[in-house]
Short mmCIF file of C-alpha atoms and ligand atoms in Angstrom, two decimals:
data_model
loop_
_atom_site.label_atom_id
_atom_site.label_comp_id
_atom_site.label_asym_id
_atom_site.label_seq_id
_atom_site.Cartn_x
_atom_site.Cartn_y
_atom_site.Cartn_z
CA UNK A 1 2.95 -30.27 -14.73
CA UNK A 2 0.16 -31.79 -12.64
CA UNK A 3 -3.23 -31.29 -12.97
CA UNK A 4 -5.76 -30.97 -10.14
CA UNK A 5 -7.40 -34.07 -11.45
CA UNK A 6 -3.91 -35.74 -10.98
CA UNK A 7 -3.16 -34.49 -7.91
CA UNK A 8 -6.54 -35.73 -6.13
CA UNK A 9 -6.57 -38.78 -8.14
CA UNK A 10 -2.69 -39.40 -6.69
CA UNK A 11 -3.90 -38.98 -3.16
CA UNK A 12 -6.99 -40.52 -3.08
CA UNK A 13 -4.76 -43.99 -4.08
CA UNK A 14 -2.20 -42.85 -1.47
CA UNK A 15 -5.20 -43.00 1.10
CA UNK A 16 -6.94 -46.02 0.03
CA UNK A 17 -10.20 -43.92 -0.49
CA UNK A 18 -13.02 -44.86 -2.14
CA UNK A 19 -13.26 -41.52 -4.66
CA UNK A 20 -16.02 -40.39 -3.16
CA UNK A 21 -14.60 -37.57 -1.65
CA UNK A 22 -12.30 -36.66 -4.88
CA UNK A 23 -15.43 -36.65 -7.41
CA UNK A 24 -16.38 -33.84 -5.07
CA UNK A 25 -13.23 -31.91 -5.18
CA UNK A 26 -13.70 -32.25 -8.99
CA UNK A 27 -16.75 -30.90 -9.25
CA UNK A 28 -15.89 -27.85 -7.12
CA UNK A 29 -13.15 -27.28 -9.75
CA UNK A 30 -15.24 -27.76 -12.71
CA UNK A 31 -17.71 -25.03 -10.90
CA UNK A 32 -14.57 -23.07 -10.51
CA UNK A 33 -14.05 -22.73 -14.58
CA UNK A 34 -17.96 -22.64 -15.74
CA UNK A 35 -17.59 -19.32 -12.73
CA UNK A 36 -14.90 -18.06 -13.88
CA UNK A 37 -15.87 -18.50 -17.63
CA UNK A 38 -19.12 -16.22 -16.64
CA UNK A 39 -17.86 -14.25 -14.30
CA UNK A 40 -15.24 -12.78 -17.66
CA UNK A 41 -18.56 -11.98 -19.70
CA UNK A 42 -20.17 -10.48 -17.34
CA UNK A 43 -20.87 -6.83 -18.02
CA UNK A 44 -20.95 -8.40 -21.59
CA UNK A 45 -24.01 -10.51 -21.11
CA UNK A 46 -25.84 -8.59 -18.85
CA UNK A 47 -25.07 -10.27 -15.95
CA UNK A 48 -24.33 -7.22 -13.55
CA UNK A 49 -26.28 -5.39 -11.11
CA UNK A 50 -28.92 -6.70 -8.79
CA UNK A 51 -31.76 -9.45 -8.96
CA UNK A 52 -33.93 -7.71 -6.84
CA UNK A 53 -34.23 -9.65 -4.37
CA UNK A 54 -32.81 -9.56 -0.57
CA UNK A 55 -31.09 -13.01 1.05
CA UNK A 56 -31.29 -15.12 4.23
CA UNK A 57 -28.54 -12.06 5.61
CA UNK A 58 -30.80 -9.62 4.57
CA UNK A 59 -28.40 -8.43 1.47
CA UNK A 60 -29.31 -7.71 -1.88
CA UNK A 61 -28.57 -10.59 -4.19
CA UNK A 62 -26.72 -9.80 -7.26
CA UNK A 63 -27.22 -11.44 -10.26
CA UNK A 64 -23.89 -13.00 -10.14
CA UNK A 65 -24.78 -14.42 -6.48
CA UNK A 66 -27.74 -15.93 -7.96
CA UNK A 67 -25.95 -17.81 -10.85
CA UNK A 68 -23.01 -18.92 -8.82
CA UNK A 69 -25.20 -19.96 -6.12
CA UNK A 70 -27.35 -22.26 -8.50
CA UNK A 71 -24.63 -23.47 -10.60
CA UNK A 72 -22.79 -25.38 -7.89
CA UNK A 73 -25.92 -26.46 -6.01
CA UNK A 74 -27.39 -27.77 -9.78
CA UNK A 75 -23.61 -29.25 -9.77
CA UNK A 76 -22.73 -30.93 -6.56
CA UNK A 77 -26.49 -31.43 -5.90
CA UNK A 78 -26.22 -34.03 -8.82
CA UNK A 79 -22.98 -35.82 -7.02
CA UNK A 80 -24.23 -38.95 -6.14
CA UNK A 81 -21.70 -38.63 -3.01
CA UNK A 82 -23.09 -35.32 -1.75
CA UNK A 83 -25.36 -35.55 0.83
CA UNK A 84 -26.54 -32.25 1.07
CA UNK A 85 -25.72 -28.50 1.36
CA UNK A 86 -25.81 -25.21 2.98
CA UNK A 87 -25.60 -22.22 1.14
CA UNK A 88 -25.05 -18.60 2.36
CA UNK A 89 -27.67 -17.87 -0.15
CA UNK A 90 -30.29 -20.68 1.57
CA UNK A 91 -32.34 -20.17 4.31
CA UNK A 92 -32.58 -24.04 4.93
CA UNK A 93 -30.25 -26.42 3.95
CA UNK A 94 -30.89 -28.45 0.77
CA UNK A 95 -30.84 -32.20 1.27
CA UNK A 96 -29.40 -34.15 -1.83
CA UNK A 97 -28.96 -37.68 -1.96
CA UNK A 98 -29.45 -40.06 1.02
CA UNK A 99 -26.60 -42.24 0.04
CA UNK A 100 -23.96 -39.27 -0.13
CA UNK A 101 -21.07 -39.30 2.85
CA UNK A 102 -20.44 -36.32 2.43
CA UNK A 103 -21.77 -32.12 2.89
CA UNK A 104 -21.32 -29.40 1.38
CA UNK A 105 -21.05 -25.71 2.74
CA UNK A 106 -20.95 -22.79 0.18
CA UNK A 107 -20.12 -18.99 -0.01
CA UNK A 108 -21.22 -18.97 -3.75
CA UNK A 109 -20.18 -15.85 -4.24
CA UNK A 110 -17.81 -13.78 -1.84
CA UNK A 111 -16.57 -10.32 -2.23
CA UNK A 112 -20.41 -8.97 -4.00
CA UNK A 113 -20.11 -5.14 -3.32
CA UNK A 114 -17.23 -6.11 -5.27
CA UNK A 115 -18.89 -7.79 -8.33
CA UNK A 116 -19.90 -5.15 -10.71
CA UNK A 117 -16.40 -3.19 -10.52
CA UNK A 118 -14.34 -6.06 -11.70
CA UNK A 119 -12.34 -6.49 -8.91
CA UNK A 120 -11.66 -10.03 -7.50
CA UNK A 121 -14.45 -12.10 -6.22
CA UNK A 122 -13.84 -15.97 -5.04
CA UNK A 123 -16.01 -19.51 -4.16
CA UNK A 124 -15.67 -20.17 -0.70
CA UNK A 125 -16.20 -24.22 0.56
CA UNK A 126 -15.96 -26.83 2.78
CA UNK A 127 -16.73 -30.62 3.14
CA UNK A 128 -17.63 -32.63 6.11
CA UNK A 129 -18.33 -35.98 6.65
CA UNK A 130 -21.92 -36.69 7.76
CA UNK A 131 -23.36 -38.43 11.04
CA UNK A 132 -27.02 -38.75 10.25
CA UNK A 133 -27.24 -42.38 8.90
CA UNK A 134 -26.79 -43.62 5.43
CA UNK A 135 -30.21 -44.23 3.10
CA UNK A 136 -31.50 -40.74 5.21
CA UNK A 137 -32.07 -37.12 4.36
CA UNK A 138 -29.22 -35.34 5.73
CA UNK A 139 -29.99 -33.13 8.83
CA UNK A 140 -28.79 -30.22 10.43
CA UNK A 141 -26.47 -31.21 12.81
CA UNK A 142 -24.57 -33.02 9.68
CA UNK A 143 -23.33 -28.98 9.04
CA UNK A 144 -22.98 -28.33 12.56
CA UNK A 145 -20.29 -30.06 13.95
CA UNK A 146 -17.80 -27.66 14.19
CA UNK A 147 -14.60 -26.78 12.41
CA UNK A 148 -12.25 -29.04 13.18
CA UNK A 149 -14.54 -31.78 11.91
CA UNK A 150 -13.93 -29.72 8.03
CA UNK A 151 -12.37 -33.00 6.55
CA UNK A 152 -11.48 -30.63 3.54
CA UNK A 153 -11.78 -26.59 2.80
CA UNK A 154 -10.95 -24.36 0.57
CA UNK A 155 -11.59 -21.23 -1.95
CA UNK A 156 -11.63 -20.29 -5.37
CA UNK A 157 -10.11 -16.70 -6.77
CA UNK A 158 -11.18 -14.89 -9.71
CA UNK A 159 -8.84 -12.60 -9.98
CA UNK A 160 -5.94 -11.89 -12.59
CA UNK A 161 -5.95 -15.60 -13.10
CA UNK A 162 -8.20 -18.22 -11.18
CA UNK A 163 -6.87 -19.82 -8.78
CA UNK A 164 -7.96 -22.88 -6.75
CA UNK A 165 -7.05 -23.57 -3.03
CA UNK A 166 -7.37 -25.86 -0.71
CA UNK A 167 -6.55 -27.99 2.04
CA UNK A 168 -7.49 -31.97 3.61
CA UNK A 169 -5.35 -31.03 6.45
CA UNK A 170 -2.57 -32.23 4.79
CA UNK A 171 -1.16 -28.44 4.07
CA UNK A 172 -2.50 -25.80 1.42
CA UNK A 173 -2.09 -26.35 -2.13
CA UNK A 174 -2.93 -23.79 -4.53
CA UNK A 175 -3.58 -24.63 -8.43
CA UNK A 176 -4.06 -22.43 -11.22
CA UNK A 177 -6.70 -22.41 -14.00
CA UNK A 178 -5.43 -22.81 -17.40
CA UNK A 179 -7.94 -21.12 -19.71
CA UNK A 180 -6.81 -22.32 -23.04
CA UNK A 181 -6.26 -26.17 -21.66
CA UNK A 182 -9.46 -25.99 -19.26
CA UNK A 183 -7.69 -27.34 -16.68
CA UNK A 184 -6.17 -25.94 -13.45
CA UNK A 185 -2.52 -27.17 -12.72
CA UNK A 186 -0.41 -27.35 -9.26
CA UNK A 187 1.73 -23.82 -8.75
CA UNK A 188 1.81 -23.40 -4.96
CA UNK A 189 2.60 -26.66 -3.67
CA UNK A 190 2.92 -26.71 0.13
CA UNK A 191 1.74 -22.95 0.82
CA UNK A 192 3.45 -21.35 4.15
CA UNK A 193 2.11 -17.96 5.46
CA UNK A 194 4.82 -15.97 5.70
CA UNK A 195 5.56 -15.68 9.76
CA UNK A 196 5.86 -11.83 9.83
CA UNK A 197 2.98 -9.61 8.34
CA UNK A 198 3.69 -7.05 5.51
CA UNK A 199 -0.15 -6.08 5.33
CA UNK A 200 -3.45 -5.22 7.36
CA UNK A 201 -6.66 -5.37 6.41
CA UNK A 202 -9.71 -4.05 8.17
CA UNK A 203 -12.35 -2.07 7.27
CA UNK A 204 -11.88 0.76 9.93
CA UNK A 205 -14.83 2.27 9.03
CA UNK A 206 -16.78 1.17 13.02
CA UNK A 207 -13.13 1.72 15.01
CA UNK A 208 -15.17 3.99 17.45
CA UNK A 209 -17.69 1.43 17.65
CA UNK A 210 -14.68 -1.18 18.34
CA UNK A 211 -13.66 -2.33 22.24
CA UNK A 212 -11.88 0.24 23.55
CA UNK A 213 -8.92 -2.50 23.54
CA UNK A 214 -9.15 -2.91 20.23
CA UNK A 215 -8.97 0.19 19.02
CA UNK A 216 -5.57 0.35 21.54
CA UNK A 217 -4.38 -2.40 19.08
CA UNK A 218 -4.61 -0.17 15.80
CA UNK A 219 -2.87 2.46 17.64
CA UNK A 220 0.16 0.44 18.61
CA UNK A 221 -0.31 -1.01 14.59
CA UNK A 222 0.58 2.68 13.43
CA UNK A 223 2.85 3.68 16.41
CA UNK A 224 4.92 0.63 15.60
CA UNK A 225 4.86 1.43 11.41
CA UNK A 226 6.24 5.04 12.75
CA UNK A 227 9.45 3.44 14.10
CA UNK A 228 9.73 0.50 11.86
CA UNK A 229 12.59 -0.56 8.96
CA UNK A 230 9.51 -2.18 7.52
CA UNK A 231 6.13 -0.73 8.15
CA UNK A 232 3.29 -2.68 7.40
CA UNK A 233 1.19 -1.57 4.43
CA UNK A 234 -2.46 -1.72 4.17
CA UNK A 235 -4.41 -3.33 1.50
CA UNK A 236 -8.15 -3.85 1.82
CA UNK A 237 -9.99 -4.92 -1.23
CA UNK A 238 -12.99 -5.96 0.50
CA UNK A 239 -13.31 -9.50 -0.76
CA UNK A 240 -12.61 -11.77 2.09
CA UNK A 241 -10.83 -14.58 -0.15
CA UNK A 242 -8.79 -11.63 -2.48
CA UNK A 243 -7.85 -10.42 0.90
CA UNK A 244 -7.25 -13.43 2.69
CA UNK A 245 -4.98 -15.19 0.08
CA UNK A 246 -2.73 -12.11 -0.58
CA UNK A 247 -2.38 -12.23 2.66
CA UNK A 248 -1.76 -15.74 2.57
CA UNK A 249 1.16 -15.50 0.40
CA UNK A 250 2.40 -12.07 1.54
CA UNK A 251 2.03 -12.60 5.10
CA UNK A 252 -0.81 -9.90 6.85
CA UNK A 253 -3.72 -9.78 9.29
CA UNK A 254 -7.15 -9.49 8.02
CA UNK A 255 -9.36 -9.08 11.17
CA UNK A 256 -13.41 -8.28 10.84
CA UNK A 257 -14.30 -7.50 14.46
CA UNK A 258 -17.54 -7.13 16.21
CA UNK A 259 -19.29 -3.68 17.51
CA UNK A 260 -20.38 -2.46 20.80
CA UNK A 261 -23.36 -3.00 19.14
CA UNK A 262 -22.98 -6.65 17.12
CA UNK A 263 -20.41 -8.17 18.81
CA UNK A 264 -21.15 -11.24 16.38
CA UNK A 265 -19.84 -9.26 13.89
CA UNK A 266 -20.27 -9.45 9.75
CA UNK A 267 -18.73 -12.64 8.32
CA UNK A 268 -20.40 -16.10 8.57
CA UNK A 269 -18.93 -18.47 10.55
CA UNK A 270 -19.64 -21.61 8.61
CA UNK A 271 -19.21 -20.59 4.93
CA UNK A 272 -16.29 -18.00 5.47
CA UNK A 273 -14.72 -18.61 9.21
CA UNK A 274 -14.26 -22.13 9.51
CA UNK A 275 -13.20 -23.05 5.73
CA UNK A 276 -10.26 -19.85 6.32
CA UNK A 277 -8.96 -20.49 9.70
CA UNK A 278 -8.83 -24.71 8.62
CA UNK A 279 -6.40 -23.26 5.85
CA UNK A 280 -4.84 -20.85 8.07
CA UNK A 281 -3.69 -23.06 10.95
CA UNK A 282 -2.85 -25.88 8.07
CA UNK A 283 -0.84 -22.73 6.61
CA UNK A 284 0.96 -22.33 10.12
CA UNK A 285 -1.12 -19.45 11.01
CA UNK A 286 -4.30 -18.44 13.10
CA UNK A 287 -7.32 -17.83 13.22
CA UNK A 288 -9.37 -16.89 15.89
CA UNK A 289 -12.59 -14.99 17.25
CA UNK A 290 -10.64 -12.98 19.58
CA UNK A 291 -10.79 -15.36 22.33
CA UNK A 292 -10.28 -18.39 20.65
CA UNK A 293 -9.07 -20.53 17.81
CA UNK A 294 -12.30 -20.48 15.31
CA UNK A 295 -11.94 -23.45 14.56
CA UNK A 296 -13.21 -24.57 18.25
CA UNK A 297 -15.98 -22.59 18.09
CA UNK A 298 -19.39 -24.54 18.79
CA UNK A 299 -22.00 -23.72 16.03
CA UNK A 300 -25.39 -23.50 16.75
CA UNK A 301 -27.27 -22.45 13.85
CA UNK A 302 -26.26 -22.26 10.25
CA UNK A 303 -26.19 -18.35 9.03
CA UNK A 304 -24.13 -17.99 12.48
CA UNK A 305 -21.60 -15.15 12.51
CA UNK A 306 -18.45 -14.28 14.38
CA UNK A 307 -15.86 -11.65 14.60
CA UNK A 308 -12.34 -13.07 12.61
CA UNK A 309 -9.21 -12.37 13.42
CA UNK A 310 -6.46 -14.48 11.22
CA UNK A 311 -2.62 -13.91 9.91
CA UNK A 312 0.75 -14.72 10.94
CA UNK A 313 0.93 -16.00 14.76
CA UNK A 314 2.80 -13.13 16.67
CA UNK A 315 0.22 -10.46 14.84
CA UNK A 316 -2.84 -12.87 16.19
CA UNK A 317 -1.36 -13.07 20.17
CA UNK A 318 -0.74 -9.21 19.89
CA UNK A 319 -3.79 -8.61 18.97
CA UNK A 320 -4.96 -11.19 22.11
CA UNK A 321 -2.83 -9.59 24.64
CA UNK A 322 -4.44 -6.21 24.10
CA UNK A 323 -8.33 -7.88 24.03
CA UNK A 324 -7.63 -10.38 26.57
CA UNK A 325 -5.99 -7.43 29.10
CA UNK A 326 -6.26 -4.08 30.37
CA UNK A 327 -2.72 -3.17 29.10
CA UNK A 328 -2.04 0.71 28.17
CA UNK A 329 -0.42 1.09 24.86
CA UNK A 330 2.95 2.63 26.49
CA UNK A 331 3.00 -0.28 28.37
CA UNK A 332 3.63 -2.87 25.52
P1 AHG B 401 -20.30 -11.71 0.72
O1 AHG B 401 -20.11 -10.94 -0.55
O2 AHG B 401 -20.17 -13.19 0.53
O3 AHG B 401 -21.57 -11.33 1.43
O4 AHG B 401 -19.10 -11.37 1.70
C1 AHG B 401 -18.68 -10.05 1.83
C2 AHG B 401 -17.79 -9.96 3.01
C3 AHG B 401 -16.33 -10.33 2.75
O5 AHG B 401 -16.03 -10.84 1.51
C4 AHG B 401 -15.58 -9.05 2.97
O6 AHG B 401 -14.41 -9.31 3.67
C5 AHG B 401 -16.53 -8.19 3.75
O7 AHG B 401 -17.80 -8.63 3.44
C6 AHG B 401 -16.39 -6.74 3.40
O8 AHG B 401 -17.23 -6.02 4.21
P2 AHG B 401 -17.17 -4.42 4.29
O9 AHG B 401 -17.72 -3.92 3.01
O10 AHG B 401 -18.05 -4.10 5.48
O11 AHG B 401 -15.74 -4.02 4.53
MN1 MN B 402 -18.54 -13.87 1.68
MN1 MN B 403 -21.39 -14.48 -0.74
#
């Protein structure tokens, strides 16, 4: 039985640190239970539906959003060690304290057409390490410095349980929250993605509005699921982090493409593309834009989004060969 607490505490001595980074960690799990303590109430305390208002992405915030999104930046902005943070809810990011090493990047709340239905919602975050100096306001290039400088990443799931999971680049562990103990213990030490995908999950509701070679790819999905011992099933719930970590432990593609028309696509590369592919490749998968791994994708501006492909490796260079060629279907 180890605790989360344990866990970072254990590795934080392994590494020499200074505990900076784990009093962060802690905090995102003690976010994790107030979250999922509200998030169990909420069509009992009126907590559903929407605040009226629309976001930096030009969505309606729900009330849920809202909370989430000012209970961890109340939380973390109070960390003496967090320097600042962007929020998927923030137009700007929100400087914190000039002696923190550390940022913080937030999807408060993912999954929010999802929110009033009771169906599985999650935290999305990451941590980097800044660059502006010490004794300053943190700046915007602190958040922009690409994926592979995420020195840790991971999500929360409220779902049947809560779940925590995340990764320093030291693999994917996965803990889960205790409700009567308050404390979320180690069950998925050392998570794998499975190498061949059971599932898919898309939203195939813009396939005409896909590239042509894209679309090619679905067909060869199905043509393949015709002839196959084991076709692949689909399950979309339409949370990215429900969807992601079933996948996750299942082994399956999620992919969110771009249009003809916004080939950027829907999901945000810094608060949902980065933190997922960092787990992904650390859970011996991929992730990529379509072209390349997300993680070496150059940011330039913080809302940013991008097209996400990620899963087991031979789904992810299928789905490459048909982008990256001209190749009929029959062909393959
Ligand atoms: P968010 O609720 O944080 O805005 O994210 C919603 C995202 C993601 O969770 C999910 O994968 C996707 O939106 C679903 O989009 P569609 O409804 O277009 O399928
Ligand atoms: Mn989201
Ligand atoms: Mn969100």
């Amino acid at each position: 039985m180890t605790t989360l607490e344990q866990f970072i505490i254990t590795r934080q001595q392994e590494r020499e640190g200074s505990g900076a980074f784990s009093k962060i960690l802690r905090d995102l799990g003690l976010a994790g239970k107030l979250l999922s303590f509200y998030l169990r109430r909420a069509s009992l305390s009126g907590l559903l539906g929407e605040l009226g208002l629309t976001n930096i992405q030009g969505e309606s915030v729900q009330k849920l959003d809202h909370l989430a999104n000012t209970l961890l930046i109340r939380l973390l902005s109070q960390n003496p060690h967090v320097a600042g943070l962007a929020s998927e809810e923030e137009e700007h990011i929100l400087p914190a304290n000039p002696e923190g090493k550390y940022v913080v990047l937030l999807d408060p709340l993912d999954g929010s057409s999802n929110i009033d239905t009771g169906v599985p919602v999650g935290t999305i975050f990451s941590i980097y390490r800044r660059i502006s100096p010490l004794g300053t306001p943190c700046s915007e290039a602190d958040f922009l410095q690409g994926g592979r400088a995420q020195v840790a990443a991971g999500y929360i799931l409220y779902g049947t349980s809560t779940l925590l999971f995340y990764t320093t680049g030291e693999g994917v562990h996965g803990f889960t929250l205790e409700p009567a103990a308050g404390e979320f213990f180690l069950t998925y030490p050392h998570v794998e993605m499975p190498p061949k995908s059971t599932y898919y999950s898309f939203n195939d509701n813009q396939l005409h509005e896909w590239e042509p070679s894209l679309q090619r790819y679905v067909a060869d999905l199905h043509t393949r699921n015709r002839t196959s011992a084991k076709p692949q099933s689909l399950r979309y719930v339409g949370s990215l982090v429900a969807d992601f970590h079933r996948n996750l432990l299942k082994g399956g593609l999620f992919m969110y493409p771009g249009t003809v028309q916004k080939p950027e696509g829907k999901l945000r590369l810094l608060y949902e593309g980065y933190p997922m592919a960092f787990l992904a490749e650390q859970a011996g998968a991929k992730a990529t834009n379509g072209r390349q791994a997300l993680l070496d994708v150059p940011p330039s501006k913080i809302h940013q989004r991008t097209p996400l492909f990620i899963g087991p490796a031979e789904e992810i260079d299928r789905i490459h060969t048909f982008l990256n060629t001209n190749v009929p279907v029959e062909t393959l």
